[in-house]
Amino acid sequence: MKINTAEFIISNSDVSKCPLERLPEYAFIGRSNVGKSSLINMLTNHKSLAKTSGRPGKTQLINHFKINNNWFLVDLPGYGYARVSKKTKEVFQQFITDYFEKREQLVCAFVLIDIRHEAQEIDLEFITYLGEIELPFCIIFTKADKISKGKVAQHIAGYRTALLKNNWEEMPQHFVTSATEGTGKDKVLEYIAGVNEEIFKSNDSFI
Ligand code: GTP
Ligand code: MG
């Protein structure tokens, strides 16, 4: 899929204030600093459409970006960021779970996982949560430029084992990406194009 337009629409912390349009949307979630905002920039060919930072905790709100005028990418704050106060953390979590549980336009979550690390409890917990609320999701491994291809394969195998132990029957759909090198861009965009096509064909409530 070719990206012709990508525009920032709105940031907020209240799901009821998200865009009212009935367009399919794809949310990027994962630990702080995993590369959610960088991946959105990479996919849309922009340097700073979504704000990025070397310090965790940069994205603090729900950010809607309208793509090709007919679907949305959504950048979210990271989970598991220890430096925000407990109170802020609770508010974060509440509006993030509100978003996941109430946003009807949300058709797929991309759970981003830093490929450099072994399976982390917080990611496995979040994936279990998505299973519980029955939201379709894919895993996107990030920062693949930082380790060798052999290690990438080894870490994915580790995740497969951890997910099977957590009662998943198979490894979910997953992609390996690097925002700095553009790895995985075509595959992620083709996946989104396929889901959009199915939705526009079969679901009258969208457009
Ligand atoms: P929060 O908004 O704080 O939750 O973080 P985020 O998940 O949006 O991460 P962000 O995109 O801001 O990136 C965090 C840091 O990782 C930045 O310094 C990026 O330059 C770096 N980074 C992101 N993706 C990649 C990648 O694929 N490769 C490399 N080498 N660095 C990356
Ligand atoms: Mg961010």
CSV table of C-alpha atoms and ligand atoms in Angstrom, one decimal:
chain,number,residue,atom,x,y,z
A,1,MET,CA,0.0,0.0,0.0
A,2,LYS,CA,1.3,3.4,-0.9
A,3,ILE,CA,0.9,6.2,1.7
A,4,ASN,CA,-0.2,9.3,0.0
A,5,THR,CA,-1.3,11.4,3.0
A,6,ALA,CA,-0.7,11.2,6.7
A,7,GLU,CA,-2.1,13.9,8.9
A,8,PHE,CA,-2.2,14.5,12.7
A,9,ILE,CA,-5.9,14.9,13.7
A,10,ILE,CA,-6.2,15.1,17.5
A,11,SER,CA,-4.6,14.1,20.9
A,12,ASN,CA,-6.6,13.5,24.0
A,13,SER,CA,-7.0,11.3,27.0
A,14,ASP,CA,-10.7,10.7,26.6
A,15,VAL,CA,-12.0,8.0,24.3
A,16,SER,CA,-15.3,9.9,23.8
A,17,LYS,CA,-13.3,12.8,22.2
A,18,CYS,CA,-11.6,10.6,19.6
A,19,PRO,CA,-12.6,11.3,16.0
A,20,LEU,CA,-16.3,10.4,15.3
A,21,GLU,CA,-15.7,9.1,11.8
A,22,ARG,CA,-16.4,5.4,11.2
A,23,LEU,CA,-13.0,4.6,9.8
A,24,PRO,CA,-11.0,1.5,10.8
A,25,GLU,CA,-8.1,2.2,13.1
A,26,TYR,CA,-4.9,0.4,14.2
A,27,ALA,CA,-3.3,1.2,17.6
A,28,PHE,CA,0.3,1.0,18.6
A,29,ILE,CA,0.9,-0.1,22.1
A,30,GLY,CA,3.9,-1.5,24.1
A,31,ARG,CA,6.4,-0.6,26.7
A,32,SER,CA,7.6,3.0,26.8
A,33,ASN,CA,10.6,3.6,24.5
A,34,VAL,CA,9.9,0.4,22.5
A,35,GLY,CA,9.6,2.5,19.3
A,36,LYS,CA,5.8,3.0,18.8
A,37,SER,CA,6.1,6.6,17.6
A,38,SER,CA,9.2,5.9,15.5
A,39,LEU,CA,7.4,3.1,13.7
A,40,ILE,CA,4.5,5.3,12.9
A,41,ASN,CA,6.9,7.8,11.3
A,42,MET,CA,8.7,5.0,9.4
A,43,LEU,CA,5.4,3.6,8.0
A,44,THR,CA,4.2,7.0,6.9
A,45,ASN,CA,7.5,8.3,5.5
A,46,HIS,CA,7.7,11.1,8.0
A,47,LYS,CA,10.5,12.3,10.2
A,48,SER,CA,8.4,13.7,13.0
A,49,LEU,CA,4.7,13.1,12.5
A,50,ALA,CA,4.6,11.3,15.8
A,51,LYS,CA,6.9,12.8,18.5
A,52,THR,CA,9.7,10.5,19.5
A,53,SER,CA,12.4,10.7,22.2
A,54,GLY,CA,15.3,8.7,23.7
A,55,ARG,CA,13.7,9.2,27.1
A,56,PRO,CA,10.7,6.9,27.9
A,57,GLY,CA,7.3,8.5,28.5
A,58,LYS,CA,7.3,10.8,25.5
A,59,THR,CA,3.8,10.0,24.2
A,60,GLN,CA,1.3,10.7,26.9
A,61,LEU,CA,-2.0,10.9,25.0
A,62,ILE,CA,-4.1,9.0,22.4
A,63,ASN,CA,-3.0,10.4,19.1
A,64,HIS,CA,-5.0,10.0,15.9
A,65,PHE,CA,-3.2,10.1,12.5
A,66,LYS,CA,-5.5,9.9,9.4
A,67,ILE,CA,-3.9,8.0,6.6
A,68,ASN,CA,-4.9,8.2,2.9
A,69,ASN,CA,-8.1,9.9,4.2
A,70,ASN,CA,-9.6,6.5,5.0
A,71,TRP,CA,-8.1,4.9,8.0
A,72,PHE,CA,-6.3,5.8,11.2
A,73,LEU,CA,-3.0,5.0,12.9
A,74,VAL,CA,-3.2,5.6,16.7
A,75,ASP,CA,-0.1,6.3,18.8
A,76,LEU,CA,-0.5,5.6,22.5
A,77,PRO,CA,1.5,6.1,25.7
A,78,GLY,CA,3.7,3.2,26.7
A,79,TYR,CA,2.8,0.9,29.6
A,80,GLY,CA,5.3,0.0,32.3
A,81,TYR,CA,6.9,3.4,32.6
A,82,ALA,CA,8.2,3.6,36.2
A,83,ARG,CA,9.0,7.3,36.3
A,84,VAL,CA,5.5,8.7,36.1
A,85,SER,CA,3.8,9.1,39.5
A,86,LYS,CA,1.5,6.4,40.7
A,87,LYS,CA,-1.5,8.6,40.3
A,88,THR,CA,-0.5,9.5,36.7
A,89,LYS,CA,0.0,5.9,36.0
A,90,GLU,CA,-3.5,5.0,37.2
A,91,VAL,CA,-5.0,7.7,35.0
A,92,PHE,CA,-2.9,6.5,32.0
A,93,GLN,CA,-4.0,2.9,32.5
A,94,GLN,CA,-7.7,3.9,32.9
A,95,PHE,CA,-7.8,5.8,29.6
A,96,ILE,CA,-5.8,3.2,27.8
A,97,THR,CA,-8.1,0.4,28.9
A,98,ASP,CA,-11.1,2.6,28.1
A,99,TYR,CA,-9.7,3.1,24.6
A,100,PHE,CA,-9.2,-0.6,24.1
A,101,GLU,CA,-12.5,-1.6,25.5
A,102,LYS,CA,-14.8,1.1,24.1
A,103,ARG,CA,-13.4,2.2,20.8
A,104,GLU,CA,-15.6,0.5,18.2
A,105,GLN,CA,-13.4,1.7,15.3
A,106,LEU,CA,-10.4,-0.2,16.7
A,107,VAL,CA,-9.9,-3.2,14.5
A,108,CYS,CA,-6.4,-4.3,15.4
A,109,ALA,CA,-3.8,-3.6,18.1
A,110,PHE,CA,-0.1,-3.8,17.2
A,111,VAL,CA,1.8,-4.9,20.3
A,112,LEU,CA,5.3,-3.7,20.0
A,113,ILE,CA,8.1,-5.7,21.6
A,114,ASP,CA,11.8,-4.8,21.6
A,115,ILE,CA,13.4,-7.7,19.9
A,116,ARG,CA,16.6,-7.3,22.0
A,117,HIS,CA,15.0,-8.7,25.1
A,118,GLU,CA,13.7,-12.0,26.3
A,119,ALA,CA,9.9,-12.3,26.9
A,120,GLN,CA,8.8,-9.8,29.5
A,121,GLU,CA,6.0,-10.5,31.9
A,122,ILE,CA,4.4,-7.1,31.3
A,123,ASP,CA,4.1,-7.8,27.5
A,124,LEU,CA,2.7,-11.3,28.1
A,125,GLU,CA,0.2,-9.8,30.6
A,126,PHE,CA,-0.9,-7.2,28.1
A,127,ILE,CA,-1.3,-9.8,25.4
A,128,THR,CA,-3.4,-11.9,27.8
A,129,TYR,CA,-5.6,-8.9,28.4
A,130,LEU,CA,-6.1,-8.4,24.7
A,131,GLY,CA,-7.2,-12.1,24.5
A,132,GLU,CA,-9.6,-11.5,27.3
A,133,ILE,CA,-11.3,-8.5,25.6
A,134,GLU,CA,-11.2,-10.5,22.3
A,135,LEU,CA,-9.4,-7.7,20.4
A,136,PRO,CA,-7.5,-8.9,17.3
A,137,PHE,CA,-3.8,-8.1,17.6
A,138,CYS,CA,-0.4,-8.7,16.0
A,139,ILE,CA,3.0,-8.5,17.5
A,140,ILE,CA,5.6,-6.2,16.0
A,141,PHE,CA,9.2,-6.8,17.1
A,142,THR,CA,11.1,-3.5,16.9
A,143,LYS,CA,14.8,-2.4,16.7
A,144,ALA,CA,15.8,-5.4,14.7
A,145,ASP,CA,18.8,-3.4,13.5
A,146,LYS,CA,20.3,-3.7,17.0
A,147,ILE,CA,20.9,-7.4,17.0
A,148,SER,CA,22.0,-10.2,14.6
A,149,LYS,CA,19.6,-12.1,12.4
A,150,GLY,CA,20.4,-15.2,14.4
A,151,LYS,CA,19.5,-13.5,17.7
A,152,VAL,CA,16.2,-12.2,16.1
A,153,ALA,CA,15.2,-15.8,15.3
A,154,GLN,CA,16.2,-17.0,18.7
A,155,HIS,CA,14.2,-14.3,20.5
A,156,ILE,CA,11.1,-14.9,18.4
A,157,ALA,CA,11.4,-18.6,19.3
A,158,GLY,CA,11.6,-17.6,23.0
A,159,TYR,CA,8.4,-15.6,22.6
A,160,ARG,CA,6.7,-18.5,20.9
A,161,THR,CA,7.5,-20.7,23.8
A,162,ALA,CA,6.4,-18.1,26.4
A,163,LEU,CA,3.1,-17.6,24.6
A,164,LEU,CA,2.4,-21.3,24.3
A,165,LYS,CA,3.0,-21.6,28.0
A,166,ASN,CA,0.5,-18.8,28.5
A,167,ASN,CA,-2.2,-20.9,26.8
A,168,TRP,CA,-2.0,-19.4,23.3
A,169,GLU,CA,-2.4,-22.2,20.7
A,170,GLU,CA,-0.1,-20.7,18.2
A,171,MET,CA,2.3,-17.8,17.7
A,172,PRO,CA,0.2,-14.7,16.7
A,173,GLN,CA,0.8,-13.0,13.4
A,174,HIS,CA,4.0,-11.1,13.9
A,175,PHE,CA,6.4,-8.8,12.0
A,176,VAL,CA,10.1,-7.9,12.5
A,177,THR,CA,10.8,-4.2,12.0
A,178,SER,CA,13.5,-1.6,12.2
A,179,ALA,CA,12.4,2.1,12.1
A,180,THR,CA,15.9,3.2,11.3
A,181,GLU,CA,16.3,0.8,8.4
A,182,GLY,CA,12.7,0.6,7.1
A,183,THR,CA,12.6,-3.2,7.7
A,184,GLY,CA,9.1,-4.7,7.7
A,185,LYS,CA,7.4,-1.6,6.4
A,186,ASP,CA,5.9,-3.3,3.3
A,187,LYS,CA,4.7,-6.3,5.2
A,188,VAL,CA,2.9,-4.2,7.9
A,189,LEU,CA,1.3,-1.9,5.4
A,190,GLU,CA,0.1,-4.9,3.3
A,191,TYR,CA,-1.4,-6.5,6.4
A,192,ILE,CA,-3.3,-3.3,7.1
A,193,ALA,CA,-4.4,-3.0,3.5
A,194,GLY,CA,-5.8,-6.6,3.6
A,195,VAL,CA,-7.7,-5.9,6.8
A,196,ASN,CA,-9.1,-2.6,5.4
A,197,GLU,CA,-10.2,-4.4,2.3
A,198,GLU,CA,-12.1,-7.1,4.2
A,199,ILE,CA,-13.7,-4.4,6.4
A,200,PHE,CA,-14.9,-2.2,3.6
A,201,LYS,CA,-16.2,-5.2,1.7
A,202,SER,CA,-18.1,-6.7,4.5
A,203,ASN,CA,-19.1,-4.2,7.2
A,204,ASP,CA,-21.8,-1.7,6.6
A,205,SER,CA,-21.0,0.2,9.8
A,206,PHE,CA,-17.7,1.4,8.3
A,207,ILE,CA,-18.3,4.2,5.8
B,1,GTP,P1,7.0,6.4,24.5
B,1,GTP,O1,6.2,7.4,23.7
B,1,GTP,O2,7.9,7.1,25.5
B,1,GTP,O3,6.2,5.3,25.0
B,1,GTP,O4,8.1,5.7,23.5
B,1,GTP,P2,7.9,5.1,22.0
B,1,GTP,O5,7.5,3.6,22.2
B,1,GTP,O6,7.0,5.9,21.2
B,1,GTP,O7,9.4,5.1,21.4
B,1,GTP,P3,10.0,6.2,20.4
B,1,GTP,O8,9.5,5.9,19.1
B,1,GTP,O9,9.9,7.5,21.0
B,1,GTP,O10,11.5,5.7,20.4
B,1,GTP,C1,12.3,5.5,21.6
B,1,GTP,C2,13.8,5.5,21.2
B,1,GTP,O11,14.1,4.4,20.4
B,1,GTP,C3,14.2,6.7,20.3
B,1,GTP,O12,15.5,7.1,20.7
B,1,GTP,C4,14.2,6.1,18.9
B,1,GTP,O13,15.1,6.8,18.0
B,1,GTP,C5,14.7,4.7,19.2
B,1,GTP,N1,14.2,3.7,18.2
B,1,GTP,C6,12.9,3.5,17.9
B,1,GTP,N2,12.8,2.5,16.9
B,1,GTP,C7,14.1,2.2,16.6
B,1,GTP,C8,14.7,1.2,15.7
B,1,GTP,O14,14.0,0.5,15.0
B,1,GTP,N3,16.0,1.1,15.7
B,1,GTP,C9,16.8,1.8,16.5
B,1,GTP,N4,18.1,1.6,16.5
B,1,GTP,N5,16.3,2.7,17.4
B,1,GTP,C10,15.0,2.9,17.4
B,2,MG,MG,5.8,7.5,21.7
